[in-house]
Tab-separated table of C-alpha atoms in Angstrom:
chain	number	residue	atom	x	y	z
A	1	UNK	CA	-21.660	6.171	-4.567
A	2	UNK	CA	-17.837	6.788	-4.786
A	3	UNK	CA	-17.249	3.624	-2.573
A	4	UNK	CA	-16.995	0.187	-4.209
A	5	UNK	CA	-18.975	-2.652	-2.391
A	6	UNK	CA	-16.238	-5.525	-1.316
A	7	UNK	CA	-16.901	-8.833	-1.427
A	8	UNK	CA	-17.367	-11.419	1.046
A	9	UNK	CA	-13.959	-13.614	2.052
A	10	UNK	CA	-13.450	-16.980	1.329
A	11	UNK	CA	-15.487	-18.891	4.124
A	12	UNK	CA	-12.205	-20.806	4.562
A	13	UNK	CA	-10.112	-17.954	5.416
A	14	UNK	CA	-12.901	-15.497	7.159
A	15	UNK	CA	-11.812	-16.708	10.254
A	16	UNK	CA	-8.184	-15.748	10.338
A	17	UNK	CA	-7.314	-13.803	7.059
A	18	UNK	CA	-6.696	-9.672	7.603
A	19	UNK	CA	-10.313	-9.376	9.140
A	20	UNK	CA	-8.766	-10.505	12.447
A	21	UNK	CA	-7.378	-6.503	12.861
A	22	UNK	CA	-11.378	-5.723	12.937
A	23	UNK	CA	-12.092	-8.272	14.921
A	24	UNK	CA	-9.625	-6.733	17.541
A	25	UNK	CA	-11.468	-3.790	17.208
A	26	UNK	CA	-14.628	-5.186	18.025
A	27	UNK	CA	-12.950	-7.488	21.257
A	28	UNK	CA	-11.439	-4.012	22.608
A	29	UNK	CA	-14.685	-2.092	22.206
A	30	UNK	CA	-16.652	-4.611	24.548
A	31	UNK	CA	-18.904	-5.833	22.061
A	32	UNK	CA	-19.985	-9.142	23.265
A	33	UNK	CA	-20.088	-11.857	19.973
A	34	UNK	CA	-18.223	-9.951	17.758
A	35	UNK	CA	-14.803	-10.401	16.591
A	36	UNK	CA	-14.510	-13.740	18.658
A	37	UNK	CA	-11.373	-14.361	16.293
A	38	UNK	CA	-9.295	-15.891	19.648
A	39	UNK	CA	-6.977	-13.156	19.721
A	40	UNK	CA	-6.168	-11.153	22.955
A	41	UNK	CA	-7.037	-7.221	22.982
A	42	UNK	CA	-6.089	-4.463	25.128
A	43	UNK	CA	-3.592	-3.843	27.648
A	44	UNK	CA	-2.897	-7.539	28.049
A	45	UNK	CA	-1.851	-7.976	24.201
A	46	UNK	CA	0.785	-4.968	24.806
A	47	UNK	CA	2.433	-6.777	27.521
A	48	UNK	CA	2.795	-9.957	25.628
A	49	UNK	CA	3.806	-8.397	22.866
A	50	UNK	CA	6.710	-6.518	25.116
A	51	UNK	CA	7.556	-9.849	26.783
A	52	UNK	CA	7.659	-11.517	23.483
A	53	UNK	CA	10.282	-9.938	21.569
A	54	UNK	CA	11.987	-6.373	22.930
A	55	UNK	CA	11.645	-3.296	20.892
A	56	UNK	CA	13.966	-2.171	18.232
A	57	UNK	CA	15.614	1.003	18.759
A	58	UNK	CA	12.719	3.220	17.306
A	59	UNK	CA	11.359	2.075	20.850
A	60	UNK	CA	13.817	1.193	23.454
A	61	UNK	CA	17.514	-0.179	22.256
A	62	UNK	CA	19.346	-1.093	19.330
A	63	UNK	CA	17.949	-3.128	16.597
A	64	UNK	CA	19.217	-6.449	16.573
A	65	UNK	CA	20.979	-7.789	13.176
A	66	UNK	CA	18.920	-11.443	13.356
A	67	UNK	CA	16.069	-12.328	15.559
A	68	UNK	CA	13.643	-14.943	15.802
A	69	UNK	CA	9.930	-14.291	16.969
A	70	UNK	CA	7.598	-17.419	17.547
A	71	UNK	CA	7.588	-21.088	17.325
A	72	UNK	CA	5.042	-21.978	14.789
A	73	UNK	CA	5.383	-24.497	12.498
A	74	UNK	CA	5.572	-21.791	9.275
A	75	UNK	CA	8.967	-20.756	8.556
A	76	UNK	CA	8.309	-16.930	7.660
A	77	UNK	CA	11.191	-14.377	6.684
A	78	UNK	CA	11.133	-10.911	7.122
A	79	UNK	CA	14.222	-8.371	6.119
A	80	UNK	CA	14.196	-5.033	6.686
A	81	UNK	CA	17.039	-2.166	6.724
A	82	UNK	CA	16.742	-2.153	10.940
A	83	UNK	CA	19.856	-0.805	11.414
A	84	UNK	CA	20.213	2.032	8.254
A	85	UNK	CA	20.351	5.618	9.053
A	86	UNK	CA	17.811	8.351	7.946
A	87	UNK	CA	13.846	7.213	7.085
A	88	UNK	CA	15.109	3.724	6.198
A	89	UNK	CA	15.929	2.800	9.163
A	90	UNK	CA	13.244	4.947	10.794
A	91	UNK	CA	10.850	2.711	8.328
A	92	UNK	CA	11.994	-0.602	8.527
A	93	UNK	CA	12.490	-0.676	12.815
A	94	UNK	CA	8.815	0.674	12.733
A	95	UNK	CA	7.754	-2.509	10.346
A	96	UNK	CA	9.865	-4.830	12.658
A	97	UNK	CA	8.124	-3.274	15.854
A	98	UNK	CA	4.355	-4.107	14.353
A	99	UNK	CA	5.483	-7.352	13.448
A	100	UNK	CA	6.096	-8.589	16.956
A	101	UNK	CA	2.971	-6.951	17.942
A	102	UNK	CA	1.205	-8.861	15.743
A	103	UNK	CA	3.258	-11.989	16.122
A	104	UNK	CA	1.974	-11.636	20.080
A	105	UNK	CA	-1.538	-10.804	18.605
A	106	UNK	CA	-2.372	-14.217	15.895
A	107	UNK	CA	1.573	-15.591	14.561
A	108	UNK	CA	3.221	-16.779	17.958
A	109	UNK	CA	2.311	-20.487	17.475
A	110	UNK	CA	1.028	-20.435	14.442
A	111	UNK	CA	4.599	-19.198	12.569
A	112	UNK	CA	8.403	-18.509	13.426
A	113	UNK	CA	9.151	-15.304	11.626
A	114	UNK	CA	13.127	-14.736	11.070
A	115	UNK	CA	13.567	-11.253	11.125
A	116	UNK	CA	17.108	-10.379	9.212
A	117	UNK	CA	18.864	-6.743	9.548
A	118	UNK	CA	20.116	-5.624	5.844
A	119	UNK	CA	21.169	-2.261	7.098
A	120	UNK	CA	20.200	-0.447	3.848
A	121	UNK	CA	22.641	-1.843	1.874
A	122	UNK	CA	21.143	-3.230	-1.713
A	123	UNK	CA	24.243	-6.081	-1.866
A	124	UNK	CA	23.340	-7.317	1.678
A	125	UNK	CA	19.254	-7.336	1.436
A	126	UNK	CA	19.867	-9.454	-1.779
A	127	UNK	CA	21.814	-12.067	-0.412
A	128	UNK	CA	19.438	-12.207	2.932
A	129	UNK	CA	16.225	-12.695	0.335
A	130	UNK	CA	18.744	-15.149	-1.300
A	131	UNK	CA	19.121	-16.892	1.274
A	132	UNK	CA	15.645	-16.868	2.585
A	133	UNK	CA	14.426	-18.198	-0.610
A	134	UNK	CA	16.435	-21.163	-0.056
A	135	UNK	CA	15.898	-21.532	3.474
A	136	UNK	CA	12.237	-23.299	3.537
A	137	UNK	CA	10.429	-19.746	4.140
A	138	UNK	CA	7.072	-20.053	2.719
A	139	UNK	CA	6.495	-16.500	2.687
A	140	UNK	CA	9.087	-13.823	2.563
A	141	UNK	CA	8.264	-10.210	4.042
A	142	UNK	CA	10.548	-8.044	1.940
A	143	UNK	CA	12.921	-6.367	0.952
A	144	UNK	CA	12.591	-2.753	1.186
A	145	UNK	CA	15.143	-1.662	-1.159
A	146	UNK	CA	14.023	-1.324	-4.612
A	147	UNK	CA	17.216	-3.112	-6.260
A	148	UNK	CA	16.853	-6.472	-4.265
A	149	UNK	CA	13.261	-6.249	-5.134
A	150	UNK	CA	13.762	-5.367	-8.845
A	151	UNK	CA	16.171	-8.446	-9.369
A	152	UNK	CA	13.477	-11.042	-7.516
A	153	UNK	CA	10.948	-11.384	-10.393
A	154	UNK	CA	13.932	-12.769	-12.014
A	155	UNK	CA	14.530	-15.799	-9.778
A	156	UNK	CA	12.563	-18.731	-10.709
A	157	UNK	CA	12.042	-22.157	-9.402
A	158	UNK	CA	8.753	-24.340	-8.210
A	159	UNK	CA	9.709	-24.250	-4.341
A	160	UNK	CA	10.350	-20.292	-4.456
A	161	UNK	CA	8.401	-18.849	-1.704
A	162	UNK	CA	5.959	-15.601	-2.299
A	163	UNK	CA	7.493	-12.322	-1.736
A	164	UNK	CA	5.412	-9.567	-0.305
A	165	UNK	CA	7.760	-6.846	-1.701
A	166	UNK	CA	8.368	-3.520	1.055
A	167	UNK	CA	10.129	-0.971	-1.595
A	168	UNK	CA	8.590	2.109	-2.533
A	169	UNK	CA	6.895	2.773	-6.105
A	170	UNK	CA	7.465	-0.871	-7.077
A	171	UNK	CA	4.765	-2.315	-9.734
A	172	UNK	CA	5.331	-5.991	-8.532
A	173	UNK	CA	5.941	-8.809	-10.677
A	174	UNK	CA	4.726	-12.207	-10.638
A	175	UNK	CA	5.282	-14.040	-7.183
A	176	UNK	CA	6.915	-10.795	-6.147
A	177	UNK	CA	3.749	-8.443	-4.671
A	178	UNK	CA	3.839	-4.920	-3.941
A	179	UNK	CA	2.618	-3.789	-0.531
A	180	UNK	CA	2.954	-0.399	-0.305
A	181	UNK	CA	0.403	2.220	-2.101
A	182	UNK	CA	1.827	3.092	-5.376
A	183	UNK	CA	1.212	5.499	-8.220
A	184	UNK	CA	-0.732	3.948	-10.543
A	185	UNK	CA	-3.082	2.237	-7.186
A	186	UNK	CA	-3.302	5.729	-6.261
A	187	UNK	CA	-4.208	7.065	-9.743
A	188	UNK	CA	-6.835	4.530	-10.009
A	189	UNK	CA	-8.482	5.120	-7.339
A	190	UNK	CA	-8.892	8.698	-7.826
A	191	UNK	CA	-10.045	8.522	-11.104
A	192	UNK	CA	-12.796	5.655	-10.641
A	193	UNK	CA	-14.399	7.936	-7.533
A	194	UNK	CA	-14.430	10.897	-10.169
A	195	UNK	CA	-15.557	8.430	-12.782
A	196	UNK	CA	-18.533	7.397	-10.552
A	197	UNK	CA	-19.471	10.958	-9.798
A	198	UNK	CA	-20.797	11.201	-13.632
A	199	UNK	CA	-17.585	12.461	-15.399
A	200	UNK	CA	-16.817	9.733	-18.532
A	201	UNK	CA	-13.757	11.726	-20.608
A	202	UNK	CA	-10.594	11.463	-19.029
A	203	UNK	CA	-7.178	12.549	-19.866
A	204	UNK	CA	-4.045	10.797	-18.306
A	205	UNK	CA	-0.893	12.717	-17.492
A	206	UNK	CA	1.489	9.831	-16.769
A	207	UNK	CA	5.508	8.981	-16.373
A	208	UNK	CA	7.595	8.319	-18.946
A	209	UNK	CA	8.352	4.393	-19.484
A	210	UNK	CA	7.440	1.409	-17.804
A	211	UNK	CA	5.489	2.799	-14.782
A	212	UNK	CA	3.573	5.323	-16.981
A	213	UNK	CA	2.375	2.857	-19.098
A	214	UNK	CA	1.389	0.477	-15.545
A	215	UNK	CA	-0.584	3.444	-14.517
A	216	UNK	CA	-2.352	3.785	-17.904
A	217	UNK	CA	-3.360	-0.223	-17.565
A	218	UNK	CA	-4.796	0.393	-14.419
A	219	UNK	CA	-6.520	4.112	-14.647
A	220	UNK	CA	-8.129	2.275	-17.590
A	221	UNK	CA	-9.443	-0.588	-16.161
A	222	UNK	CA	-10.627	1.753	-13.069
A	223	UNK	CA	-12.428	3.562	-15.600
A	224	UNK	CA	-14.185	0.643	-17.278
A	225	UNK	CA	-15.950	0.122	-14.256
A	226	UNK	CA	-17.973	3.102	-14.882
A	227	UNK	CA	-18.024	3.135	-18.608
A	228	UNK	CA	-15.706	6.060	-18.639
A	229	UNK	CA	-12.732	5.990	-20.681
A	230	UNK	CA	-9.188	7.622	-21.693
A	231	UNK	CA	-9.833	9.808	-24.092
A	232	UNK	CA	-5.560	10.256	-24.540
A	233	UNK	CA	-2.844	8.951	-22.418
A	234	UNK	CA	0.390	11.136	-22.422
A	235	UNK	CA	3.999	10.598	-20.755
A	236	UNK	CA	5.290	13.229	-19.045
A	237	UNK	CA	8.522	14.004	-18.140
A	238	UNK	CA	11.897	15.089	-19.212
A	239	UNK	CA	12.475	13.620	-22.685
A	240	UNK	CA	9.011	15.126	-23.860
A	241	UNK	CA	9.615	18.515	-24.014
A	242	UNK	CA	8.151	20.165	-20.776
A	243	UNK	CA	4.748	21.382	-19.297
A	244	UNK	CA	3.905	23.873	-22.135
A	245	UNK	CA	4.429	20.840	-25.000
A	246	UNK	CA	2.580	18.350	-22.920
A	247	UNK	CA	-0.577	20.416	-22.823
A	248	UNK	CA	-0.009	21.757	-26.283
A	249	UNK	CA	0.175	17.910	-27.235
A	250	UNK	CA	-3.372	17.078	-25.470
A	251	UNK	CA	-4.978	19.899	-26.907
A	252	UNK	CA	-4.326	18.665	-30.314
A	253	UNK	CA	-5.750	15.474	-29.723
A	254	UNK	CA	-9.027	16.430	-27.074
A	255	UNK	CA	-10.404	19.664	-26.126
A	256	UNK	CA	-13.038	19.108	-24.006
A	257	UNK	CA	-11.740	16.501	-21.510
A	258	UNK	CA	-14.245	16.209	-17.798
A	259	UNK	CA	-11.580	15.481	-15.767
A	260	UNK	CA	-7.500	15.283	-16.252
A	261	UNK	CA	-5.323	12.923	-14.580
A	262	UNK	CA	-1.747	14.136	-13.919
A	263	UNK	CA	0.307	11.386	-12.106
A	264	UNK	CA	4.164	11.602	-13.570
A	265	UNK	CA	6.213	9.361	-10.718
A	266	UNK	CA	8.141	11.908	-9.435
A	267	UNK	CA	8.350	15.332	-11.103
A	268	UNK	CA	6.542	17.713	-9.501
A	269	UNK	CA	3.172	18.071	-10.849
A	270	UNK	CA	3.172	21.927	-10.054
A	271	UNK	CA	4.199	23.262	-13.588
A	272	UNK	CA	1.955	20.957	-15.468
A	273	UNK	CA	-0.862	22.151	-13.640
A	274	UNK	CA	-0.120	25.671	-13.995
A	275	UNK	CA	0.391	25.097	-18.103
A	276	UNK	CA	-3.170	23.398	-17.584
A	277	UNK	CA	-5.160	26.757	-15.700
A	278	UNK	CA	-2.580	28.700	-18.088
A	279	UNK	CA	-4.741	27.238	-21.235
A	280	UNK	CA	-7.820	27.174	-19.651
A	281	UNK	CA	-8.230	23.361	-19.075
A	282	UNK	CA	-9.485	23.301	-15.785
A	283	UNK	CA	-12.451	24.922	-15.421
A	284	UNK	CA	-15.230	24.339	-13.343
A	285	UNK	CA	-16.402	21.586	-15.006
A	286	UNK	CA	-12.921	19.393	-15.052
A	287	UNK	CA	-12.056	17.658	-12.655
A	288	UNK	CA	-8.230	17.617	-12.186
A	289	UNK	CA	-7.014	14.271	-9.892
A	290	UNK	CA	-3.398	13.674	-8.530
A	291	UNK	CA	-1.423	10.975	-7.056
A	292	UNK	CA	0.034	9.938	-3.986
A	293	UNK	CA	3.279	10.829	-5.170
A	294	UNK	CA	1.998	14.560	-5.249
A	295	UNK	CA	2.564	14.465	-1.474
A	296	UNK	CA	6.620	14.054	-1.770
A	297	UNK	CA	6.576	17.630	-3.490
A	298	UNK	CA	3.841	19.211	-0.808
A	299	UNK	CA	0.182	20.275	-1.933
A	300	UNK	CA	0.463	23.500	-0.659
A	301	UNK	CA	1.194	25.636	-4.156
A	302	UNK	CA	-1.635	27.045	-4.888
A	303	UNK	CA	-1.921	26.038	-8.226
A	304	UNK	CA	-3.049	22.374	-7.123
A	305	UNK	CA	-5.894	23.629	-5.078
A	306	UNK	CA	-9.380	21.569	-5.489
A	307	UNK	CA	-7.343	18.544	-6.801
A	308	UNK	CA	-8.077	15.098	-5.823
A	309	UNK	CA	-6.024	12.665	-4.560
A	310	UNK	CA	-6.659	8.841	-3.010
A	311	UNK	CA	-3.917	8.348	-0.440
A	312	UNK	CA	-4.121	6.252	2.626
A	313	UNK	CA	-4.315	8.322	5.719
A	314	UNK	CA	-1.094	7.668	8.403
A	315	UNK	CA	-2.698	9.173	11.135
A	316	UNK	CA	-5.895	6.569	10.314
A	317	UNK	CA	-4.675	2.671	10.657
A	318	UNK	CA	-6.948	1.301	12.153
A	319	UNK	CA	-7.979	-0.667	15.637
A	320	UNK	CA	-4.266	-1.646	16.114
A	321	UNK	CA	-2.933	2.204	16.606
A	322	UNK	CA	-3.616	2.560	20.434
A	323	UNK	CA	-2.122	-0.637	21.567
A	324	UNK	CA	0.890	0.096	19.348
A	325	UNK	CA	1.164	3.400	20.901
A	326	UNK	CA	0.823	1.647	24.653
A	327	UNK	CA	3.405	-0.823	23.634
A	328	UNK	CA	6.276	1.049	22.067
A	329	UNK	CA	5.624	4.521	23.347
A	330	UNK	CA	5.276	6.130	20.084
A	331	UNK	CA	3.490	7.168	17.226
A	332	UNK	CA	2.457	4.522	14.866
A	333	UNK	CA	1.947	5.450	10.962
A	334	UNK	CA	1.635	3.438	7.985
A	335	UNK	CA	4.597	1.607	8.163
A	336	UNK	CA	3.234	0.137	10.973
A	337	UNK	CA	-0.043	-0.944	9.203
A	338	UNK	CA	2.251	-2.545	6.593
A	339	UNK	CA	4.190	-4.538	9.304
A	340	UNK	CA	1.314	-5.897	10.839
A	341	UNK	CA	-1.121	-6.187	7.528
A	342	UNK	CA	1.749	-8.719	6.548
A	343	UNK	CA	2.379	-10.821	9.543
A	344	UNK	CA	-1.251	-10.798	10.286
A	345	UNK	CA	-2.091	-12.027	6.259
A	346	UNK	CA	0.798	-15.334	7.330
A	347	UNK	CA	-0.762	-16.209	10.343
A	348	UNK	CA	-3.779	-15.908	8.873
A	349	UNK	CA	-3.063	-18.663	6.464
A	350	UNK	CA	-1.313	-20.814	8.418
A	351	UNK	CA	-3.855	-20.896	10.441
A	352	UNK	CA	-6.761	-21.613	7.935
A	353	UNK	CA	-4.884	-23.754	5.737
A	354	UNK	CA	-1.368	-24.785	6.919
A	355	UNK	CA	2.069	-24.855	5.128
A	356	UNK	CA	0.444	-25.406	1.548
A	357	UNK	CA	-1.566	-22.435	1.723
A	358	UNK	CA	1.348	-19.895	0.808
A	359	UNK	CA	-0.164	-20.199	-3.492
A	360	UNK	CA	-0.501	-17.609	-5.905
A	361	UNK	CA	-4.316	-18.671	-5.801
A	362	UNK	CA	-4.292	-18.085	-2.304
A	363	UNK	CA	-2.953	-14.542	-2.478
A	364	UNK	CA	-4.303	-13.485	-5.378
A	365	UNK	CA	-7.702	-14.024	-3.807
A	366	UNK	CA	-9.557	-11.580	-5.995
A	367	UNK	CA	-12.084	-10.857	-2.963
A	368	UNK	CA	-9.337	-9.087	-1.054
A	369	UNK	CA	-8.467	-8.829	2.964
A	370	UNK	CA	-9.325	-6.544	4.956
A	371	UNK	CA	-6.309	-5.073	7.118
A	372	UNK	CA	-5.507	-1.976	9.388
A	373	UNK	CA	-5.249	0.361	6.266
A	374	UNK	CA	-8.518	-1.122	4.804
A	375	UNK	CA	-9.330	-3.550	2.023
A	376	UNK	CA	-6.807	-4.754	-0.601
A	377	UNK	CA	-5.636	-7.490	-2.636
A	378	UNK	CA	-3.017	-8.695	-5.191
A	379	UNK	CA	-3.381	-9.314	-8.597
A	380	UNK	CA	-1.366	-12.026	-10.713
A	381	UNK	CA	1.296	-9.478	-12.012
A	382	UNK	CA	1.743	-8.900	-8.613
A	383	UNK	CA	0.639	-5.190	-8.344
A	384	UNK	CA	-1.167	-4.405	-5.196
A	385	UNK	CA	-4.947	-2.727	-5.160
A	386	UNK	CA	-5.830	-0.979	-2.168
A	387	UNK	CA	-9.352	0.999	-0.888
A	388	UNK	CA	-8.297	4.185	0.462
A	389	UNK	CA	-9.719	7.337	1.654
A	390	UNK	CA	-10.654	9.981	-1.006
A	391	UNK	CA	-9.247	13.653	-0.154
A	392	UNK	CA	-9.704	17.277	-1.990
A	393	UNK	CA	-6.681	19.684	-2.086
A	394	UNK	CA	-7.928	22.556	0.175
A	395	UNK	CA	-5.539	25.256	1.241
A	396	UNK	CA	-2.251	23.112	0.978
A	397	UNK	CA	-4.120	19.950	2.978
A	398	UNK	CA	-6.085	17.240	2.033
A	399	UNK	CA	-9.802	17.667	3.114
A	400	UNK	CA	-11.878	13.748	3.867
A	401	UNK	CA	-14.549	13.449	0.825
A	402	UNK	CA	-14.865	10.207	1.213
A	403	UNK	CA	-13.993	7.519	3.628
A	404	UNK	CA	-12.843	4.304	1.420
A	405	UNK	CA	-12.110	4.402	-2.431
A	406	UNK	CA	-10.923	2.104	-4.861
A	407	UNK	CA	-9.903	1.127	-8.311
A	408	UNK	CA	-10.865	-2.249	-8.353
């Protein structure tokens, strides 16, 4: 079986952790007993969730640059680029649009989320998370751009709230956790459903620096799960010498790999994988397994074809995706799952255990929630672990294998 088994939640949080997105599900499908969680489904959710705070612009007007949702206790902070231009604005008024859905869902009396407009600019979001790290937050919900986030690990101090870090391809850092799907997450993933298919040699393929050597930690511990292993681990990129030297240097070390890893942050993983068929590496017996980060460059070359990537699936988030669409009038993706995963995982604790419930212990629950993208958790150097669906490269799209996978 390619799927892990997840564990049970923490009785003390089962009743309002990230399960309560499932337990949605089960109110708006009619089944009678299930998901009695006390949250309101349907239609009437999407009207109180219109009434309680109006769209941003991605649905119907301009984003505002400070707004308050709420009046629980739990001071909660969220900042997002709401009024940027291009996909970062596009992202974060998508994120800001789940999280009043899900504030009108579980977080209305339970938390007062302070949602702050940095407007894409790295100066601004840092003094907003400044500032919100001073303000009595317990939980801040951002930043999404990757300099603010960089510079929080930094910041220390016992009353320093948790940080569930938005930026893209961030590793997290202690206190700081990283919510989006990354690289080496994605890596992982792919590797451990390979790894329990039979296949125990691997090769990794991985960026140059800090973030290769993040993926190797975690394709390797994937691995060990299996009793598979890295049989070599080389960077890849532009300071070692190309495609052709890369696979010259892995044939010098293994020649009879079952399965090769290539997952090099953000060059295009095209040329290595034509260097690889060019040698003869990846015949029918290897198994040849990508990254999410494949998808910036497209899949359609045909060199990738039969590759296998873990990726979450935007068009898949779960039970929350037709009342989104009924309340905003558009299409939901995964941004949206990310907005409401993160309010949902405050008001869940708030709920379960009050203001002293935003710990390190608490988050770093090693059993995991369970939220419209599917199960994942956050480990203690604050890199995020996610199951996610399982997909083969066919014809320049990704084909379902298998529904959940996961590195972890």
């Amino acid at each position: 079986m390619m799927t892990q088994s997840v564990r049970r939640f923490p009785a003390s949080l089962l009743a309002a952790m990230l399960a309560l997105p499932i337990g949605l599900a089960a109110c708006q499908s009619g089944n009678e007993g299930e998901g009695t969680l006390g949250a309101v489904a349907g239609d009437a959710t999407a009207a109180q969730a219109a009434q309680a705070a109006p769209p941003a612009q991605s649905a119907s007007g301009p984003a505002k640059a400070s707004e308050s949702l709420g009046k629980g206790p739990v001071k909660v902070a969220m900042i997002l680029p709401l009024s940027a231009g291009g996909a970062a604005g596009d992202r974060g008024r998508k994120i800001r649009d789940a999280a009043a859905l899900a504030m009108a869902d579980l977080g209305n009396d339970l938390i007062t989320l302070n949602v702050e407009d940095t407007g894409g600019d790295d100066a601004r979001a840092r003094t907003l998370t400044t500032g919100a790290l001073a303000s009595g937050a317990k939980l801040v919900i951002g930043p999404s751009e990757p300099g603010a986030v960089r510079q929080l690990g930094s910041v220390s101090g016992s009353n320093r709230p948790l940080v569930l870090a938005l930026a893209d391809n961030y590793a997290g850092a202690p206190g700081v956790y990283s919510v989006r799907l990354n690289e080496a997450d994605s890596a992982a993933a792919g590797a451990a459903a390979i790894a329990a298919k039979g296949a125990r040699k691997f090769v990794l393929f991985m960026a140059e620096g800090e973030a290769g050597k993040a993926t190797e930690k975690r394709v390797a511990n994937s691995l060990s799960i299996y009793g598979a292993s890295l049989a070599v681990a080389l960077p890849f990129g532009p300071s070692t010498g190309g495609s052709e030297k890369a696979v010259a240097d892995m044939q010098a070390l293994v020649g009879d790999p079952q399965a090769i890893v290539v997952a090099g942050g953000s060059a295009n993983p095209a040329p290595l994988v034509a260097a690889l068929r060019a040698k003869g590496m990846l015949g029918k017996d290897v198994s040849l397994v990508g990254s999410n980060r494949w998808l910036e460059h497209g899949i359609d070359d045909p060199t990738l074809q039969g590759a296998y990537i873990a990726t979450l699936d935007s068009a898949e988030i779960g039970p929350i995706a037709e009342r989104f669409r009924k309340t905003y009038n558009y299409e939901p993706d995964v941004n949206v799952a990310y907005g409401y995963d993160t309010v949902a995982l405050a008001a869940g604790i708030a709920s379960a255990l009050g203001p002293k419930g935003f710990t390190k212990k608490v988050i770093e629950s090693p059993t995991g929630f369970r939220g419209s993208t599917g199960v994942f958790r956050f480990r203690e150097d604050g890199a995020g672990e996610r199951a996610m669906p399982f997909f083969r490269v066919d014809k320049g799209k990704l084909k379902l294998v298998e529904k959940s996978t996961s590195g972890f």
